[in-house]
mmCIF file of N, CA, C and O in Angstrom:
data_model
loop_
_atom_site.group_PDB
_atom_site.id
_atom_site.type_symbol
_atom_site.label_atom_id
_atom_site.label_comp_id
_atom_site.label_asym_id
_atom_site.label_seq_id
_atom_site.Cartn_x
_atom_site.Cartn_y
_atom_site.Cartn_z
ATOM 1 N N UNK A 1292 6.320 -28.818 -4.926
ATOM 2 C CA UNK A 1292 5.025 -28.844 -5.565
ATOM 3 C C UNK A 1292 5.187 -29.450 -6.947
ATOM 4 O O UNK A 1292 6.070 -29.150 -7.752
ATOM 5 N N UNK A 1293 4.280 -30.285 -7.107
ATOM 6 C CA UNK A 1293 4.455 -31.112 -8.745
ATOM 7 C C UNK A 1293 3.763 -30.007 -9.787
ATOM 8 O O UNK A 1293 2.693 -29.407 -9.684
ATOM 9 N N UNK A 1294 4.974 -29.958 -11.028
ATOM 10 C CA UNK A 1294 4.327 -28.937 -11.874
ATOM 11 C C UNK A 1294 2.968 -28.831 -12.396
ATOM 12 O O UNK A 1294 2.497 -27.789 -12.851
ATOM 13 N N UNK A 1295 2.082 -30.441 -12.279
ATOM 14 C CA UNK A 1295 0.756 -30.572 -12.635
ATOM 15 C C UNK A 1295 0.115 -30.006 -11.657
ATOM 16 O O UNK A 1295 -1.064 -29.778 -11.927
ATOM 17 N N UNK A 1296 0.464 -29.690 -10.600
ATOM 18 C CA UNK A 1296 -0.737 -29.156 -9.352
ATOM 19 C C UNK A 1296 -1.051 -27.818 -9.496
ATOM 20 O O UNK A 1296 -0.015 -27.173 -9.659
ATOM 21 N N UNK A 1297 -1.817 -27.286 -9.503
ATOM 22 C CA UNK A 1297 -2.548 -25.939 -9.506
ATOM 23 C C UNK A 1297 -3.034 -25.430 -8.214
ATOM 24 O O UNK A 1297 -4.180 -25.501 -7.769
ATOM 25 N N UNK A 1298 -2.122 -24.973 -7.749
ATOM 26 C CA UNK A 1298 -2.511 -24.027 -6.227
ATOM 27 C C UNK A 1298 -4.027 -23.399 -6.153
ATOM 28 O O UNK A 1298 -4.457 -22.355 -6.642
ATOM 29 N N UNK A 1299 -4.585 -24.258 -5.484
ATOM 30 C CA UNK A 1299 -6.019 -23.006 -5.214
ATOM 31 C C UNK A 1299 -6.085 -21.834 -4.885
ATOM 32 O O UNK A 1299 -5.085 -21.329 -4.376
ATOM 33 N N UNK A 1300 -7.313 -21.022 -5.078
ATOM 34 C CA UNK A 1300 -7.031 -19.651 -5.086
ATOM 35 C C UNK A 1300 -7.742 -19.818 -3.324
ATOM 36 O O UNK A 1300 -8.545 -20.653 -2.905
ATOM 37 N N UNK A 1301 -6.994 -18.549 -2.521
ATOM 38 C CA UNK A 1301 -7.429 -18.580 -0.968
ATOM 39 C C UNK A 1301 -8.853 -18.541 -0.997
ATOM 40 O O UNK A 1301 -9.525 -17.921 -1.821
ATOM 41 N N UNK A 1302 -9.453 -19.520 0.332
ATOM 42 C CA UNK A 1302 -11.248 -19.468 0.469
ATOM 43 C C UNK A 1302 -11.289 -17.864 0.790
ATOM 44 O O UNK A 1302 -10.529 -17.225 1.517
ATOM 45 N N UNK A 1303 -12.360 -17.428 0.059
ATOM 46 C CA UNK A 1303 -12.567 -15.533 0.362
ATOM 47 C C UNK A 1303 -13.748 -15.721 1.460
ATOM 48 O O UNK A 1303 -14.700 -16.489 1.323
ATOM 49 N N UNK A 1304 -13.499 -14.842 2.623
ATOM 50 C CA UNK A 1304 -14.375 -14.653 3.600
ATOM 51 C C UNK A 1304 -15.399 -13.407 3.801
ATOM 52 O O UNK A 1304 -14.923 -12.283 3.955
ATOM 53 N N UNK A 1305 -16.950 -13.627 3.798
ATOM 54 C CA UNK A 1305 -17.756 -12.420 3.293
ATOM 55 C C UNK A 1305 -18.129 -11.609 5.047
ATOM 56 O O UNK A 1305 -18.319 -12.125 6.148
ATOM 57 N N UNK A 1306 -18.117 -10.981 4.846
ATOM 58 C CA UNK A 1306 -18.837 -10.283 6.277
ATOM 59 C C UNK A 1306 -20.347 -10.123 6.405
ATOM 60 O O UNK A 1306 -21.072 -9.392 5.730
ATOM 61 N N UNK A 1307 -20.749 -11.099 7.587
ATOM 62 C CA UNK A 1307 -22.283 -11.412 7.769
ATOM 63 C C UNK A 1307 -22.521 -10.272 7.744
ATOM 64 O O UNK A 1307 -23.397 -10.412 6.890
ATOM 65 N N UNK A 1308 -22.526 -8.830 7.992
ATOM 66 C CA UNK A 1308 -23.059 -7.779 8.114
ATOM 67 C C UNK A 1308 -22.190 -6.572 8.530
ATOM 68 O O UNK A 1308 -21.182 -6.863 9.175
ATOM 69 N N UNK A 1309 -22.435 -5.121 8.241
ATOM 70 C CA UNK A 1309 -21.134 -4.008 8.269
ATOM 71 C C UNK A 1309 -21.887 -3.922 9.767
ATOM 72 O O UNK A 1309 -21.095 -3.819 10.704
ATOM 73 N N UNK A 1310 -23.100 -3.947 10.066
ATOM 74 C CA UNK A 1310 -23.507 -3.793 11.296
ATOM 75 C C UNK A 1310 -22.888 -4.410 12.832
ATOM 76 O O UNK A 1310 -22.627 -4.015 13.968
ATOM 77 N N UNK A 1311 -22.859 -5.791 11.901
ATOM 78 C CA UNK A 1311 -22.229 -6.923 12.925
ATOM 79 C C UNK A 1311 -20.691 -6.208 13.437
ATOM 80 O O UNK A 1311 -20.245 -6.294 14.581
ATOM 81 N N UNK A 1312 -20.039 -5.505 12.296
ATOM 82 C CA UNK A 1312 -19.104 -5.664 12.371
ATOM 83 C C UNK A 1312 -18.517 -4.176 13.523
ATOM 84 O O UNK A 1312 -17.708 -4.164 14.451
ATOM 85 N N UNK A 1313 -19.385 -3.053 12.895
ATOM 86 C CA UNK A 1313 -19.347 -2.273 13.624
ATOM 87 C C UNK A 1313 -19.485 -2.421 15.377
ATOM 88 O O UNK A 1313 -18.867 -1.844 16.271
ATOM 89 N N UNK A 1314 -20.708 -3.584 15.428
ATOM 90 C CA UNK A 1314 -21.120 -4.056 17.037
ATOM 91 C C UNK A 1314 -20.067 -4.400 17.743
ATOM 92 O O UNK A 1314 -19.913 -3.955 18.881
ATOM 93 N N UNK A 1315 -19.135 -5.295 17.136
ATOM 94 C CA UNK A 1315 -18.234 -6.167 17.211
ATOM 95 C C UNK A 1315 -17.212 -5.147 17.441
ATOM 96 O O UNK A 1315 -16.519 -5.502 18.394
ATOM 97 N N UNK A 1316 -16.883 -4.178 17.025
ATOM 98 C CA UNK A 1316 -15.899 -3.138 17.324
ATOM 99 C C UNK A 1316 -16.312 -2.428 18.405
ATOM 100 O O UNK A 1316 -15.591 -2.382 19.402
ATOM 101 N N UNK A 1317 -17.362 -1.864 18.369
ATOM 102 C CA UNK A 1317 -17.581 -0.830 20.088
ATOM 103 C C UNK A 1317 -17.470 -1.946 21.245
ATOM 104 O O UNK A 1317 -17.234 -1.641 22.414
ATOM 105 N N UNK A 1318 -17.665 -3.275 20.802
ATOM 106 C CA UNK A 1318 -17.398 -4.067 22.170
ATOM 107 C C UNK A 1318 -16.527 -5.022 21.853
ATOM 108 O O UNK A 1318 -17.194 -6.055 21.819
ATOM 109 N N UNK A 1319 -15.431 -5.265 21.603
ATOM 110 C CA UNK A 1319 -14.446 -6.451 21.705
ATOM 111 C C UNK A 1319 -14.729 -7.572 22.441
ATOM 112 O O UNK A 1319 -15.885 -7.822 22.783
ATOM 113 N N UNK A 1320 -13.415 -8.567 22.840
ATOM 114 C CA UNK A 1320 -13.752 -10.060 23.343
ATOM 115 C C UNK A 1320 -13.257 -9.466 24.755
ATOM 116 O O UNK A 1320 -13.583 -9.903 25.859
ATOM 117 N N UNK A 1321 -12.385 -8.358 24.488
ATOM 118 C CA UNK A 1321 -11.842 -7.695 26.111
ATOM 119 C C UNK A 1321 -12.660 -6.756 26.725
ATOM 120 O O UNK A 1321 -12.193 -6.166 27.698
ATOM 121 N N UNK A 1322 -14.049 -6.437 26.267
ATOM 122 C CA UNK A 1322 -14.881 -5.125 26.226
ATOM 123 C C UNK A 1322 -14.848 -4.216 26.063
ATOM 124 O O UNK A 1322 -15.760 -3.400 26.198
ATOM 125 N N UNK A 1323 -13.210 -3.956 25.529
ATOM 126 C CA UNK A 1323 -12.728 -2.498 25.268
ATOM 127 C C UNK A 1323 -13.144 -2.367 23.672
ATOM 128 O O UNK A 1323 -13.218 -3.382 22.979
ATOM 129 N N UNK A 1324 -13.393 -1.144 23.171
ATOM 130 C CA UNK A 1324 -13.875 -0.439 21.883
ATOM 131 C C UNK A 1324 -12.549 -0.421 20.933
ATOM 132 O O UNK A 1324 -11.387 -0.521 21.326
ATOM 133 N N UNK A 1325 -12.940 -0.291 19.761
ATOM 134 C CA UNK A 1325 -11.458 -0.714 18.803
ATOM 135 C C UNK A 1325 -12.066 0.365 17.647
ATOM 136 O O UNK A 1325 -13.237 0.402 17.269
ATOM 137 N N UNK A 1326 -10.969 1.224 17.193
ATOM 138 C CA UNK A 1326 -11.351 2.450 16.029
ATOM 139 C C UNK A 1326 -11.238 1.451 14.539
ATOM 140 O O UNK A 1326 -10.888 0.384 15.043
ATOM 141 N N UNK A 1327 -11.312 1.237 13.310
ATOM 142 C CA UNK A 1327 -11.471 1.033 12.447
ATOM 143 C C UNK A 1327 -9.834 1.272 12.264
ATOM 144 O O UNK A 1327 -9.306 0.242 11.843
ATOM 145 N N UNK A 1328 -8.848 2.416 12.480
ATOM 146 C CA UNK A 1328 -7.309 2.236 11.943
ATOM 147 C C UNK A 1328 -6.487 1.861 13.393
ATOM 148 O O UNK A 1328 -5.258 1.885 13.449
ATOM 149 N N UNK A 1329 -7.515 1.446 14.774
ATOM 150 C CA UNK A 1329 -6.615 0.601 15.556
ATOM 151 C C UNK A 1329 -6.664 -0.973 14.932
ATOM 152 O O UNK A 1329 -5.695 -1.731 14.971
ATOM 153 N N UNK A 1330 -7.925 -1.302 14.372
ATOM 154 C CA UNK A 1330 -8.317 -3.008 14.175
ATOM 155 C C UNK A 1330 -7.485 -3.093 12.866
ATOM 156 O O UNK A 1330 -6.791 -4.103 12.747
ATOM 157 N N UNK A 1331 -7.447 -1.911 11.586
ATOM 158 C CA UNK A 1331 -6.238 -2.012 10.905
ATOM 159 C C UNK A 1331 -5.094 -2.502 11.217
ATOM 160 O O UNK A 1331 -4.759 -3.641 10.889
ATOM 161 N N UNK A 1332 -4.680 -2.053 11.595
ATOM 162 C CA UNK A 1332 -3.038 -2.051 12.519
ATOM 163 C C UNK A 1332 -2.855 -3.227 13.087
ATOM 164 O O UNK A 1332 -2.021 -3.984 12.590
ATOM 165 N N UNK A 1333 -3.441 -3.539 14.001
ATOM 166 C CA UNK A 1333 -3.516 -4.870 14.702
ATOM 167 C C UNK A 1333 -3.403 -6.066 13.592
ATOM 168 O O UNK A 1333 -2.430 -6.805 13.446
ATOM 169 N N UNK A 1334 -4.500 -6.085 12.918
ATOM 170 C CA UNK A 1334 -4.634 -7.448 11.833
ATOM 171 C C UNK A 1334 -4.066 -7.357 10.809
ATOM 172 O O UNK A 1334 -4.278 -8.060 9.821
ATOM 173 N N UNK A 1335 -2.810 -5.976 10.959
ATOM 174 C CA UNK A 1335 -2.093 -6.133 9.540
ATOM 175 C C UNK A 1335 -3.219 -6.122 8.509
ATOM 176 O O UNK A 1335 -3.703 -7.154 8.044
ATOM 177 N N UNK A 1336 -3.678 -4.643 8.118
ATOM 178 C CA UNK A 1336 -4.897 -4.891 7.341
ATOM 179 C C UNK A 1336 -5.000 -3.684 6.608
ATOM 180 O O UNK A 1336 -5.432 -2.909 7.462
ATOM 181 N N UNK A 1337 -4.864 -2.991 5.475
ATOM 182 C CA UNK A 1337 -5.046 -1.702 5.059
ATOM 183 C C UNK A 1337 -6.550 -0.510 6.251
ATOM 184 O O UNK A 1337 -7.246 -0.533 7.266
ATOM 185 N N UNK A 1338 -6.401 -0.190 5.781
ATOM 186 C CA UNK A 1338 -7.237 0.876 6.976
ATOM 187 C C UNK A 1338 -8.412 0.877 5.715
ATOM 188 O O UNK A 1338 -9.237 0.023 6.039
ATOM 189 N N UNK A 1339 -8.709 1.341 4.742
ATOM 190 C CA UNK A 1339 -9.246 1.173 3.868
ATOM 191 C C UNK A 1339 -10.014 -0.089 3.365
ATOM 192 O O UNK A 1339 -10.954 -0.208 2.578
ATOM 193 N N UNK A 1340 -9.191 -1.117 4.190
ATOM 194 C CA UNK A 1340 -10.400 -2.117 4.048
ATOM 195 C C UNK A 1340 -11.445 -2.261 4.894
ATOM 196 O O UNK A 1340 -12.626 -2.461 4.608
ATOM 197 N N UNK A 1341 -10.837 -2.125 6.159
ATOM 198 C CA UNK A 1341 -11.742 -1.696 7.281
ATOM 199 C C UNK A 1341 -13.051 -1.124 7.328
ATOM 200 O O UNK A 1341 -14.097 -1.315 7.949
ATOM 201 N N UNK A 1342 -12.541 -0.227 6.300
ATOM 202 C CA UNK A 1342 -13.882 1.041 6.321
ATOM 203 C C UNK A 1342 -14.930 0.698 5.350
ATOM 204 O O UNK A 1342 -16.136 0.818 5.567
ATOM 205 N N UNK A 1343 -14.268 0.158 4.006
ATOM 206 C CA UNK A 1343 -15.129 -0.602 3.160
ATOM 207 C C UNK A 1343 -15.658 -1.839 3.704
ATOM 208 O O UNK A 1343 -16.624 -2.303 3.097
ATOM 209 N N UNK A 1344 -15.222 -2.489 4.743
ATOM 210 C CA UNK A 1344 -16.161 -3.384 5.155
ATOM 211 C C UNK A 1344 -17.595 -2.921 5.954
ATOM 212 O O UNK A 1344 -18.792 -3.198 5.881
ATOM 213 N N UNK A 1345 -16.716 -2.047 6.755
ATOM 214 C CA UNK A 1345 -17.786 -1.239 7.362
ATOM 215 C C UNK A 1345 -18.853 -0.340 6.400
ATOM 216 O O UNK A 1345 -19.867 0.190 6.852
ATOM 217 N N UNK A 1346 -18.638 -0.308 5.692
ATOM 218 C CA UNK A 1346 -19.948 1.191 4.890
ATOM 219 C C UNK A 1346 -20.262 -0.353 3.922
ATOM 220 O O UNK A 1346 -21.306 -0.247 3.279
ATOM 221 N N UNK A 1347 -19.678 -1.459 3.767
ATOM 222 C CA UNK A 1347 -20.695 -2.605 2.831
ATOM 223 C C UNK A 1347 -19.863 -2.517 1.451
ATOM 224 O O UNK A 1347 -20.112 -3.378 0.606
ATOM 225 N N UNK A 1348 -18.974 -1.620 1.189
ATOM 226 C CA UNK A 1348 -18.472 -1.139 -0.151
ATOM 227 C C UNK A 1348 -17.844 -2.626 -0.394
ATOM 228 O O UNK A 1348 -18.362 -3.258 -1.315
ATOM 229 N N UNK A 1349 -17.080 -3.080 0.128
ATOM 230 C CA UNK A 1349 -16.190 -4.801 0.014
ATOM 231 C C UNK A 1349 -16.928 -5.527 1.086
ATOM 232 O O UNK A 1349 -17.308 -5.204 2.211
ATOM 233 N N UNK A 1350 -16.996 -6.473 0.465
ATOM 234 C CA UNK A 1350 -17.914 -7.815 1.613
ATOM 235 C C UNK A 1350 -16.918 -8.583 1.631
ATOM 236 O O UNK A 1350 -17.006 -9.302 2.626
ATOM 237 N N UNK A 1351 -15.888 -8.831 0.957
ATOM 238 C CA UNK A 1351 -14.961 -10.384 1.564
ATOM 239 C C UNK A 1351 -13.367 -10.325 1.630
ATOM 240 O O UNK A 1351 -12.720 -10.096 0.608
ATOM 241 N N UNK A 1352 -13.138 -10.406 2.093
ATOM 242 C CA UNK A 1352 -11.588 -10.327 2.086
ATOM 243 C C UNK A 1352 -10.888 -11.813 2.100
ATOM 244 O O UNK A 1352 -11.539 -12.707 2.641
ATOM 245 N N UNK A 1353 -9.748 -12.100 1.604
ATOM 246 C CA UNK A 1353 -8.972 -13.426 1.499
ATOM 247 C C UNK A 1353 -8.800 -14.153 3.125
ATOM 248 O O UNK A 1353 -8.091 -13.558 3.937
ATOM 249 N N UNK A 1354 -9.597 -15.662 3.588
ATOM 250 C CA UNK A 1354 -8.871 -16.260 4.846
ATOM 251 C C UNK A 1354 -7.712 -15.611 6.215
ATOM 252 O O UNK A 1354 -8.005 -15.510 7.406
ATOM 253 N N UNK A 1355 -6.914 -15.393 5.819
ATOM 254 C CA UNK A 1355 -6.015 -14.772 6.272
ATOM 255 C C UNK A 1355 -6.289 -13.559 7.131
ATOM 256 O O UNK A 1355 -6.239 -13.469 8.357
ATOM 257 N N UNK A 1356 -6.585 -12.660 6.240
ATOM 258 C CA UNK A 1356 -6.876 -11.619 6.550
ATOM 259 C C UNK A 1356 -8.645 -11.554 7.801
ATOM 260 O O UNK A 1356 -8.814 -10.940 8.855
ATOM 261 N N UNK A 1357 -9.597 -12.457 7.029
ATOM 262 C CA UNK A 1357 -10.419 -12.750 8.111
ATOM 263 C C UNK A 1357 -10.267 -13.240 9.345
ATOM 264 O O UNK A 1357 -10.898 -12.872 10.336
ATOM 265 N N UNK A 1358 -9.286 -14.220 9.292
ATOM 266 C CA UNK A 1358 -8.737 -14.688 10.544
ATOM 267 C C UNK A 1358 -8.072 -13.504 11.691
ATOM 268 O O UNK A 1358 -8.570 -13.429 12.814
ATOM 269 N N UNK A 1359 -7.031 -12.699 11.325
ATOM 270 C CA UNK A 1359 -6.386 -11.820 11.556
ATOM 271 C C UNK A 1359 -7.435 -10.846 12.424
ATOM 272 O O UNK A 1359 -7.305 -10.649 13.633
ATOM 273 N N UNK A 1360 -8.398 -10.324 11.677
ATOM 274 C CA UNK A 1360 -9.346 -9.693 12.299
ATOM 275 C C UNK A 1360 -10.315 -10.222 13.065
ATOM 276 O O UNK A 1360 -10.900 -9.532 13.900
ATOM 277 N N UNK A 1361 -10.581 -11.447 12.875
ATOM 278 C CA UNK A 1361 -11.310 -11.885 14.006
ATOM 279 C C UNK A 1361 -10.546 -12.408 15.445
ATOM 280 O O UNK A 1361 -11.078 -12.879 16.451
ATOM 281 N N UNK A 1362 -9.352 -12.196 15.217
ATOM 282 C CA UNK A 1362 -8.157 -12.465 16.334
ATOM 283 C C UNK A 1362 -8.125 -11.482 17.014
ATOM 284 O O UNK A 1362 -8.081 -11.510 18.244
ATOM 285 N N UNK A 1363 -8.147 -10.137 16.103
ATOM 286 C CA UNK A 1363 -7.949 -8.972 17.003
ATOM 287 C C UNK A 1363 -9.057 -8.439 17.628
ATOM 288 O O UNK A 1363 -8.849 -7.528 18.430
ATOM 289 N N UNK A 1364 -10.395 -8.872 17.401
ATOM 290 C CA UNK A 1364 -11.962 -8.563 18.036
ATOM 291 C C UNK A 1364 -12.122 -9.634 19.217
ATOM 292 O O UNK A 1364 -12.995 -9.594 20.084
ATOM 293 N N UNK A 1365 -11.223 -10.498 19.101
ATOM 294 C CA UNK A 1365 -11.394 -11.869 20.063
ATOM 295 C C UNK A 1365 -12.411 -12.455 20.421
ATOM 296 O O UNK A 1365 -12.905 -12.570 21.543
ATOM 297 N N UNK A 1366 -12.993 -13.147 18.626
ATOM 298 C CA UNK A 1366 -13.978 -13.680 18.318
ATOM 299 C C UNK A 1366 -13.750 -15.019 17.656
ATOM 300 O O UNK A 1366 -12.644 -15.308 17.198
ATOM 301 N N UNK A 1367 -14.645 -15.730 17.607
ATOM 302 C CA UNK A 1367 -14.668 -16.560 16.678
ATOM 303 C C UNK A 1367 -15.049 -16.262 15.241
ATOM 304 O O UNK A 1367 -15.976 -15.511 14.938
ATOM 305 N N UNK A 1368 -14.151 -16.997 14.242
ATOM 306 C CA UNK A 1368 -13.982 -16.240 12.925
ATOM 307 C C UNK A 1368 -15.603 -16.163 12.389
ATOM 308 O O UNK A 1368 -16.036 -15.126 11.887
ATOM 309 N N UNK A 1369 -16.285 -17.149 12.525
ATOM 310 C CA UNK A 1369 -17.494 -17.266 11.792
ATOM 311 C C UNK A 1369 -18.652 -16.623 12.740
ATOM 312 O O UNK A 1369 -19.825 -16.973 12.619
ATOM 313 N N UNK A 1370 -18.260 -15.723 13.626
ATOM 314 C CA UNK A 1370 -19.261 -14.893 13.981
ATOM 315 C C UNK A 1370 -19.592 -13.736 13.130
ATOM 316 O O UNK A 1370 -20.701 -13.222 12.986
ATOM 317 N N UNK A 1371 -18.115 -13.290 12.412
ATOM 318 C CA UNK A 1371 -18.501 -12.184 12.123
ATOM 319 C C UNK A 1371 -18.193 -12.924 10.313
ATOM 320 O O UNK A 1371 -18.458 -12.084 9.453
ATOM 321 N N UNK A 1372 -17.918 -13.692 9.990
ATOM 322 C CA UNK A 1372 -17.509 -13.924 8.726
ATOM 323 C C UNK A 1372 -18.259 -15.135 8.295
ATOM 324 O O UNK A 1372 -18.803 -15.909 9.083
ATOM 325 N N UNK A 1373 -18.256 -15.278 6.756
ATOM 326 C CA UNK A 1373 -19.123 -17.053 6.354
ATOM 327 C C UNK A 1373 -18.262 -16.966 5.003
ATOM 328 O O UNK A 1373 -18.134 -15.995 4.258
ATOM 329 N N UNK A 1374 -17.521 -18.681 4.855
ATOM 330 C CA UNK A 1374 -16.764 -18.669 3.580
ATOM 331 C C UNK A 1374 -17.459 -18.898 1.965
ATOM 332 O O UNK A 1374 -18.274 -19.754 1.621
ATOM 333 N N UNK A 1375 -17.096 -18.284 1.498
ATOM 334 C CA UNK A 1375 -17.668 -18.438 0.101
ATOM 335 C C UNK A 1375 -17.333 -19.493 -0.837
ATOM 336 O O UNK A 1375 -16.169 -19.892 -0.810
ATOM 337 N N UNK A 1376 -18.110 -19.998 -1.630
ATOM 338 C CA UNK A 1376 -17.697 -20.899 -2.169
ATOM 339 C C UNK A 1376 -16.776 -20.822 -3.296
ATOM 340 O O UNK A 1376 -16.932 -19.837 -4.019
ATOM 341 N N UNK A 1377 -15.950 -21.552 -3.575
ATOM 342 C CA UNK A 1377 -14.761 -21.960 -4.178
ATOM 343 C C UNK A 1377 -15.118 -21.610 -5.805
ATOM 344 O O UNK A 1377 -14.761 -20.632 -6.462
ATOM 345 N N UNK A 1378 -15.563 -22.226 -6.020
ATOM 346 C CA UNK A 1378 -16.132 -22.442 -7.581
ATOM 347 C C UNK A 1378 -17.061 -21.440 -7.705
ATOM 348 O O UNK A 1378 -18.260 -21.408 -7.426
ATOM 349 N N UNK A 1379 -16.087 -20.384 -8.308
ATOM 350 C CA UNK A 1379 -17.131 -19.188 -8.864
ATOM 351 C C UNK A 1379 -17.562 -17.917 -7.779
ATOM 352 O O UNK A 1379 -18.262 -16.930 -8.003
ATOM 353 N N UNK A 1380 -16.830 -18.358 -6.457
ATOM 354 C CA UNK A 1380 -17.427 -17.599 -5.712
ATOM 355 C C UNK A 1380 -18.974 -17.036 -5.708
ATOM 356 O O UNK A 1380 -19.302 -15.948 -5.233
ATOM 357 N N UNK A 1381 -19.614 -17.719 -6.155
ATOM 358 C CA UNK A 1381 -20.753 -16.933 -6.213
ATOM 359 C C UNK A 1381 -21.770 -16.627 -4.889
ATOM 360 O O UNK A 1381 -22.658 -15.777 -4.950
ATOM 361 N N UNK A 1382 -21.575 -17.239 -3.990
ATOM 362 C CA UNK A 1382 -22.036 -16.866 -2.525
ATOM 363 C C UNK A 1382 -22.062 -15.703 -1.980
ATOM 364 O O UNK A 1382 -20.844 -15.587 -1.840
ATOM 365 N N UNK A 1383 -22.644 -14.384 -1.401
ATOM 366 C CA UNK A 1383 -22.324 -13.413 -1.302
ATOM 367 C C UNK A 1383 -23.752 -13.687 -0.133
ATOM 368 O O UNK A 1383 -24.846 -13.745 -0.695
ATOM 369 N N UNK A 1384 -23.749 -13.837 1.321
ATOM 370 C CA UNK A 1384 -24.710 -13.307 2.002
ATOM 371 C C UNK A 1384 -25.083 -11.948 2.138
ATOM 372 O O UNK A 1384 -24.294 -11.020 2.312
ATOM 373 N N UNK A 1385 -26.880 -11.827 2.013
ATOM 374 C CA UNK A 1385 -27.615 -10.209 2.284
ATOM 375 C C UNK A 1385 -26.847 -10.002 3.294
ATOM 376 O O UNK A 1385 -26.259 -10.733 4.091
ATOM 377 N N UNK A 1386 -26.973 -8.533 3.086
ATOM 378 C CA UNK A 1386 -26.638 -7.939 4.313
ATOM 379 C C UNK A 1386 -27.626 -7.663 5.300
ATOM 380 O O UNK A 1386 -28.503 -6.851 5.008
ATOM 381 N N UNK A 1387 -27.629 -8.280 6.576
ATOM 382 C CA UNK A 1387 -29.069 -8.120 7.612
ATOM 383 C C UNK A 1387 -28.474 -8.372 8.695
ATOM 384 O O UNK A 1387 -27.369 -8.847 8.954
ATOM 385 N N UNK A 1388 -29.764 -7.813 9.621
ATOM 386 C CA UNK A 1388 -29.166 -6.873 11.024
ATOM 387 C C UNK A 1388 -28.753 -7.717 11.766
ATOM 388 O O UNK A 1388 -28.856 -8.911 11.484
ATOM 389 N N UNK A 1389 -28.157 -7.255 12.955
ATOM 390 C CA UNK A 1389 -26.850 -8.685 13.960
ATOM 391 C C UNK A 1389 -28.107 -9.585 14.097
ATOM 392 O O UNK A 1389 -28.024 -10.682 14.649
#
């Protein structure tokens, strides 16, 4: 990496809705139901974020980690997620129903 380059900070991914997300858990891509510290576990994910996504407390988590979880729901990432913009992050979608 050239010392002039400045690593961007990761695109942060917001959750269209805690609703969506909850939906998205009682029914998976396999139809089987997923607990909030099984979808932890799986996506390598604090359990605590989980839950704050779910109750609305945190809306975005870093790429990675969105990906991860939408791997383990066996979804496509931007069903349940929309990226925020770079500059300033200031993007934050309402929260509204699936």
């Amino acid at each position: 990496m050239n010392e002039d380059t400045i690593p961007l900070p990761a695109t942060m991914y917001a959750v269209h809705s805690s609703n969506r997300l909850t939906m998205l858990m009682q029914r998976t891509g396999t139809g089987q139901s997923i607990s909030s510290r099984e979808l932890a576990k799986a996506a390598g994910v604090a359990a605590g974020t989980i839950g704050a996504l779910m109750s609305g407390t945190q809306r975005a988590v870093p790429e990675d980690k969105a990906k991860r979880i939408a791997a383990v729901l066996g979804i496509d990432l931007l069903v349940l997620f929309v990226p925020l913009e770079r500059a300033g992050r200031s993007f934050v979608p309402a929260q509204v129903g699936v």
